[in-house]
Amino acid sequence: GLNFIDLMVRQGNIDNPPKTPLVPGFECSGIVETLGDSVKGFEIGDRVMAFVNYNAWAEVVCTPVEFVYKIPDDMSFSEAAAFPMNFVTAYMMLFEVANLREGMSVLVHSAGGGVGQAVAQLCSTIPNVTVFGTASSFKHEAIKDSVTHLFDRNADYVQEVKRISTDGVDIVLDCLCGENTGKGLSLLKPLGTYILYGSSNMVTGETKSFFSFAKSWWQVEKVNPIKLYEENKVIAGFSLLNLLFKQNRGGLIKSVMDKLLNLYNNKKIKPVVDSLWALEEVKEAMQRIHDRGNIGKLILDVEKAPTPLVS
């Protein structure tokens, strides 16, 4: 799986970026080739998907058994590589952090991306949930059925949301950061939850620009705890990779994956795969995410031959 966090790793816009040379990537699917001595529950030849703390973009991947899950029979390898990061992130934010219930409303940015599409599908499993989404206008036709109200990512979505729902929304899921933090908080209803789960505004052009990085941070409104108390608002952060690899919550993630695979088997959710790329095409694949050209998930396929560039 190719995720926006991979772009941030490449540009060094993360806490403690790893030293090069490194193999990027945090999720994959494949076939079990070898087992550790004490591994139970898996056999050589099993079709699996897994979280990996780097090194996922490789022909052979090694990861602890607690991060590995069997793939349902009717799920393809590309769907499986598109499944763990996006759906676990979406599920945990909606149900573990924000406590999504019937009749609530959700605002999600990048509604056409992998997490955005997972959020929309999971919201549709709860009755009467209104989803407000922002996305580039060229994606609207393709994703208009997955969200209730769709806005152009460059439009004044705060006014658009308030025009439809005067008192705002119950949940804001923000992967952009920057000036959107203040806007998201302003849209929350009393007892509403704002969750920051990414900062794609920090990713700049081809090279890391310190000035645009600093500008994004300065745009983040300083949150006053007294104001939160007076307005009955909740502000939260969510990082799946930290939860898995730094905070040892693999057991919790496993229980979430069990629920998600149950939803998949009942045909309630299905990963949206945008495109498959050869490893040699990773530069072009990353550029597609950078330009926000994808609808759903980009997958790197180690068996795919590079597509010749047509002049």
Coordinates of C-alpha atoms in Angstrom, one line a residue:
G1 CA 0.0 0.0 0.0
L2 CA 1.1 3.5 -0.8
N3 CA 0.0 6.1 1.7
F4 CA 0.3 9.8 2.2
I5 CA 2.6 9.1 5.2
D6 CA 5.1 7.7 2.8
L7 CA 5.4 11.1 1.1
M8 CA 6.0 12.7 4.5
V9 CA 8.7 10.1 5.3
R10 CA 10.4 10.9 2.0
Q11 CA 10.4 14.6 2.8
G12 CA 11.4 14.1 6.4
N13 CA 8.2 15.8 7.7
I14 CA 7.8 13.3 10.5
D15 CA 9.1 12.9 14.0
N16 CA 12.5 11.1 14.0
P17 CA 12.8 10.3 10.3
P18 CA 14.7 7.0 9.7
K19 CA 18.3 7.1 8.3
T20 CA 18.8 6.2 4.7
P21 CA 19.1 3.9 2.9
L22 CA 15.7 2.5 3.9
V23 CA 12.8 0.6 2.3
P24 CA 9.6 2.6 2.9
G25 CA 6.0 1.2 3.3
F26 CA 3.8 0.2 6.3
E27 CA 1.4 -2.3 4.9
C28 CA 1.4 -5.2 2.5
S29 CA -0.3 -8.4 1.4
G30 CA 1.2 -11.7 0.2
I31 CA 1.8 -15.4 0.9
V32 CA 3.5 -16.8 4.1
E33 CA 6.9 -18.2 3.1
T34 CA 8.4 -18.9 6.5
L35 CA 7.3 -19.0 10.2
G36 CA 9.2 -18.2 13.4
D37 CA 9.6 -21.2 15.7
S38 CA 6.8 -20.2 18.2
V39 CA 4.3 -18.8 15.6
K40 CA 0.8 -20.3 16.0
G41 CA -2.3 -19.8 13.9
F42 CA -0.6 -19.5 10.4
E43 CA 0.8 -22.0 7.9
I44 CA 3.2 -21.7 5.0
G45 CA 1.1 -20.8 2.0
D46 CA -1.5 -18.7 3.8
R47 CA -2.8 -15.6 2.1
V48 CA -2.2 -12.7 4.5
M49 CA -2.1 -8.9 4.9
A50 CA 0.1 -7.2 7.5
F51 CA 1.3 -4.0 9.1
V52 CA 5.1 -3.5 8.9
N53 CA 7.3 -0.9 10.6
Y54 CA 8.9 0.2 7.3
N55 CA 10.2 -2.3 4.7
A56 CA 6.8 -3.1 3.2
W57 CA 7.8 -2.2 -0.3
A58 CA 9.9 -5.3 -0.8
E59 CA 9.6 -8.8 -2.4
V60 CA 10.1 -10.4 1.0
V61 CA 8.8 -8.9 4.3
C62 CA 9.3 -9.9 7.9
T63 CA 7.0 -8.7 10.7
P64 CA 5.8 -9.9 14.1
V65 CA 2.8 -12.3 14.0
E66 CA 0.6 -9.9 15.9
F67 CA 0.5 -7.6 12.9
V68 CA -0.5 -10.3 10.4
Y69 CA -4.1 -11.2 9.4
K70 CA -5.6 -13.8 7.1
I71 CA -7.1 -12.5 3.9
P72 CA -10.8 -13.5 3.2
D73 CA -11.1 -16.0 0.3
D74 CA -12.9 -13.6 -2.0
M75 CA -10.5 -10.6 -1.3
S76 CA -7.8 -10.0 -3.9
F77 CA -4.1 -9.3 -2.9
S78 CA -4.4 -5.7 -4.2
E79 CA -7.6 -5.1 -2.1
A80 CA -5.8 -6.7 0.9
A81 CA -2.9 -4.3 0.5
A82 CA -5.4 -1.4 0.4
F83 CA -7.3 -2.6 3.5
P84 CA -5.4 -2.3 6.8
M85 CA -4.1 1.3 7.1
N86 CA -7.2 3.0 5.7
F87 CA -10.0 1.0 7.3
V88 CA -8.4 0.6 10.7
T89 CA -7.7 4.3 10.8
A90 CA -11.2 5.2 9.7
Y91 CA -12.9 2.7 12.1
M92 CA -10.9 3.7 15.2
M93 CA -11.5 7.4 14.6
L94 CA -15.2 7.0 14.1
F95 CA -16.0 4.4 16.7
E96 CA -13.2 4.2 19.3
V97 CA -12.4 8.0 19.5
A98 CA -15.5 9.8 18.3
N99 CA -18.2 7.3 19.3
L100 CA -20.2 7.6 16.0
R101 CA -23.9 6.8 16.5
E102 CA -27.1 6.9 14.6
G103 CA -28.2 10.4 13.4
M104 CA -24.7 12.0 13.7
S105 CA -22.9 14.1 11.1
V106 CA -19.3 13.8 10.0
L107 CA -17.0 16.1 8.0
V108 CA -14.1 14.4 6.2
H109 CA -11.4 16.0 4.1
S110 CA -9.9 14.3 1.0
A111 CA -13.1 12.3 0.6
G112 CA -11.8 10.7 -2.5
G113 CA -8.7 9.3 -0.9
G114 CA -8.2 5.9 0.7
V115 CA -9.2 7.0 4.3
G116 CA -11.9 9.3 3.0
Q117 CA -13.6 6.4 1.1
A118 CA -13.2 4.1 4.1
V119 CA -14.8 6.7 6.3
A120 CA -17.7 7.1 3.9
Q121 CA -18.3 3.4 3.7
L122 CA -18.2 2.9 7.5
C123 CA -20.6 5.8 8.0
S124 CA -23.0 4.0 5.7
T125 CA -23.1 1.1 8.1
I126 CA -24.8 3.3 10.8
P127 CA -28.4 4.5 10.1
N128 CA -29.0 8.1 9.2
V129 CA -25.4 9.5 9.3
T130 CA -24.8 12.6 7.3
V131 CA -21.3 12.8 5.6
F132 CA -19.9 16.1 4.5
G133 CA -16.8 15.7 2.3
T134 CA -14.3 17.9 0.6
A135 CA -12.5 16.8 -2.6
S136 CA -11.0 18.1 -5.8
S137 CA -13.9 18.9 -8.2
F138 CA -12.7 16.5 -10.9
K139 CA -13.4 13.6 -8.4
H140 CA -17.0 14.6 -7.6
E141 CA -18.7 12.6 -10.3
A142 CA -16.9 9.4 -9.2
I143 CA -17.5 9.7 -5.4
K144 CA -20.8 11.7 -5.2
D145 CA -22.7 8.6 -4.2
S146 CA -20.5 7.8 -1.2
V147 CA -21.1 11.1 0.7
T148 CA -24.2 13.1 1.5
H149 CA -22.8 16.6 0.7
L150 CA -19.7 17.1 -1.4
F151 CA -17.7 20.4 -1.6
D152 CA -14.8 21.5 -3.7
R153 CA -11.6 21.4 -1.7
N154 CA -10.9 25.0 -2.5
A155 CA -14.4 26.3 -1.6
D156 CA -15.3 27.9 1.7
Y157 CA -16.6 24.6 3.2
V158 CA -17.3 26.2 6.6
Q159 CA -20.1 28.4 5.1
E160 CA -21.3 25.5 2.9
V161 CA -21.7 23.2 5.9
K162 CA -23.4 25.9 8.1
R163 CA -25.8 26.6 5.3
I164 CA -27.0 23.0 5.4
S165 CA -26.5 22.4 9.1
T166 CA -26.6 25.6 11.0
D167 CA -25.2 24.2 14.3
G168 CA -22.3 22.4 12.5
V169 CA -21.3 18.7 12.7
D170 CA -20.6 16.1 15.4
I171 CA -17.3 14.8 14.1
V172 CA -14.5 16.5 12.1
L173 CA -11.7 14.2 10.6
D174 CA -8.8 16.4 9.6
C175 CA -5.8 15.1 7.6
L176 CA -4.8 18.5 6.3
C177 CA -3.9 20.5 9.4
G178 CA -2.8 24.1 9.0
E179 CA -5.6 26.6 8.8
N180 CA -8.2 23.8 8.7
T181 CA -7.7 23.1 12.4
G182 CA -9.4 26.3 13.5
K183 CA -12.1 25.9 10.8
G184 CA -12.8 22.3 12.0
L185 CA -13.1 23.3 15.6
S186 CA -15.4 26.2 14.7
L187 CA -17.8 23.7 12.9
L188 CA -18.2 21.4 15.9
K189 CA -21.5 21.1 17.7
P190 CA -21.4 21.0 21.5
L191 CA -20.0 17.5 22.6
G192 CA -18.5 17.2 19.1
T193 CA -15.1 15.7 18.4
Y194 CA -12.3 17.1 16.2
I195 CA -9.6 14.5 15.3
L196 CA -6.3 15.4 13.6
Y197 CA -4.9 12.3 11.9
G198 CA -2.5 13.7 9.4
S199 CA -0.9 16.9 8.1
S200 CA -0.8 16.7 4.3
N201 CA -0.5 20.5 4.1
M202 CA 3.0 20.0 5.4
V203 CA 4.0 18.2 2.2
T204 CA 5.2 20.7 -0.3
G205 CA 6.7 20.5 -3.8
E206 CA 9.4 18.1 -5.0
T207 CA 11.7 19.1 -2.1
K208 CA 11.1 19.8 1.5
S209 CA 10.5 23.6 2.0
F210 CA 11.1 24.7 5.5
F211 CA 9.2 27.9 4.9
S212 CA 6.0 26.3 3.8
F213 CA 6.3 23.8 6.6
A214 CA 6.6 26.7 9.1
K215 CA 3.7 28.5 7.5
S216 CA 1.5 25.5 8.0
W217 CA 2.4 25.3 11.7
W218 CA 1.7 29.0 12.2
Q219 CA -1.7 28.6 10.6
V220 CA -2.6 26.1 13.3
E221 CA -4.9 28.0 15.7
K222 CA -3.7 27.8 19.3
V223 CA -6.3 25.9 21.2
N224 CA -7.4 27.4 24.4
P225 CA -8.5 24.6 26.9
I226 CA -10.8 27.0 28.8
K227 CA -12.6 27.7 25.5
L228 CA -13.0 23.9 24.9
Y229 CA -14.5 23.6 28.4
E230 CA -16.9 26.5 27.8
E231 CA -18.0 25.2 24.3
N232 CA -18.2 21.5 25.3
K233 CA -15.8 20.4 22.5
V234 CA -13.4 17.5 22.2
I235 CA -10.1 17.7 20.4
A236 CA -8.1 14.5 19.7
G237 CA -5.2 13.2 17.7
F238 CA -4.9 9.8 16.1
S239 CA -1.8 8.0 14.7
L240 CA -2.2 4.3 13.8
L241 CA 1.5 3.8 13.3
N242 CA 2.4 5.1 16.8
L243 CA -0.4 3.0 18.3
L244 CA 1.0 -0.1 16.6
F245 CA 4.7 0.3 16.8
K246 CA 5.4 2.7 19.7
Q247 CA 2.4 2.1 22.1
N248 CA 2.0 -1.7 21.8
R249 CA -1.7 -1.7 21.0
G250 CA -1.5 -4.6 18.6
G251 CA -4.3 -6.5 20.5
L252 CA -6.7 -3.6 20.2
I253 CA -5.9 -3.3 16.4
K254 CA -6.6 -7.1 16.0
S255 CA -10.0 -6.8 17.5
V256 CA -10.8 -3.9 15.2
M257 CA -9.5 -5.9 12.2
D258 CA -11.8 -8.8 13.2
K259 CA -14.8 -6.4 13.1
L260 CA -13.7 -4.9 9.8
L261 CA -13.3 -8.3 8.1
N262 CA -16.7 -9.3 9.4
L263 CA -18.1 -6.1 7.7
Y264 CA -16.2 -7.0 4.5
N265 CA -17.5 -10.6 4.5
N266 CA -21.0 -9.2 4.9
K267 CA -20.4 -7.0 1.8
K268 CA -20.8 -3.8 3.9
I269 CA -17.3 -2.4 3.0
K270 CA -14.9 -2.9 0.1
P271 CA -11.5 -1.2 -0.4
V272 CA -11.4 1.1 -3.4
V273 CA -8.2 0.5 -5.4
D274 CA -7.2 3.5 -7.6
S275 CA -4.3 1.9 -9.6
L276 CA -1.5 -0.6 -9.5
W277 CA 2.1 0.4 -10.1
A278 CA 5.4 -1.4 -10.6
L279 CA 8.1 -0.7 -8.0
E280 CA 10.1 1.1 -10.7
E281 CA 7.1 3.5 -11.1
V282 CA 7.1 4.6 -7.5
K283 CA 8.1 8.2 -8.4
E284 CA 5.1 8.6 -10.6
A285 CA 2.8 6.8 -8.1
M286 CA 3.9 9.2 -5.4
Q287 CA 3.4 12.2 -7.7
R288 CA -0.2 11.0 -8.3
I289 CA -0.9 11.1 -4.5
H290 CA 1.0 14.4 -4.2
D291 CA -1.2 15.9 -6.9
R292 CA -4.3 14.4 -5.2
G293 CA -5.1 12.6 -8.4
N294 CA -6.2 9.3 -6.9
I295 CA -9.6 8.0 -6.0
G296 CA -9.0 5.3 -3.4
K297 CA -5.7 3.5 -2.9
L298 CA -2.5 3.2 -4.9
I299 CA -0.8 -0.2 -4.8
L300 CA 2.8 -1.1 -5.6
D301 CA 2.8 -4.6 -7.2
V302 CA 6.2 -6.3 -7.1
E303 CA 5.1 -8.7 -9.9
K304 CA 3.9 -5.9 -12.3
A305 CA 6.2 -4.9 -15.2
P306 CA 6.7 -1.1 -15.6
T307 CA 4.3 0.4 -18.1
P308 CA 6.3 1.9 -21.0
L309 CA 5.9 5.7 -21.0
V310 CA 4.0 6.8 -24.1
S311 CA 5.4 10.0 -25.6

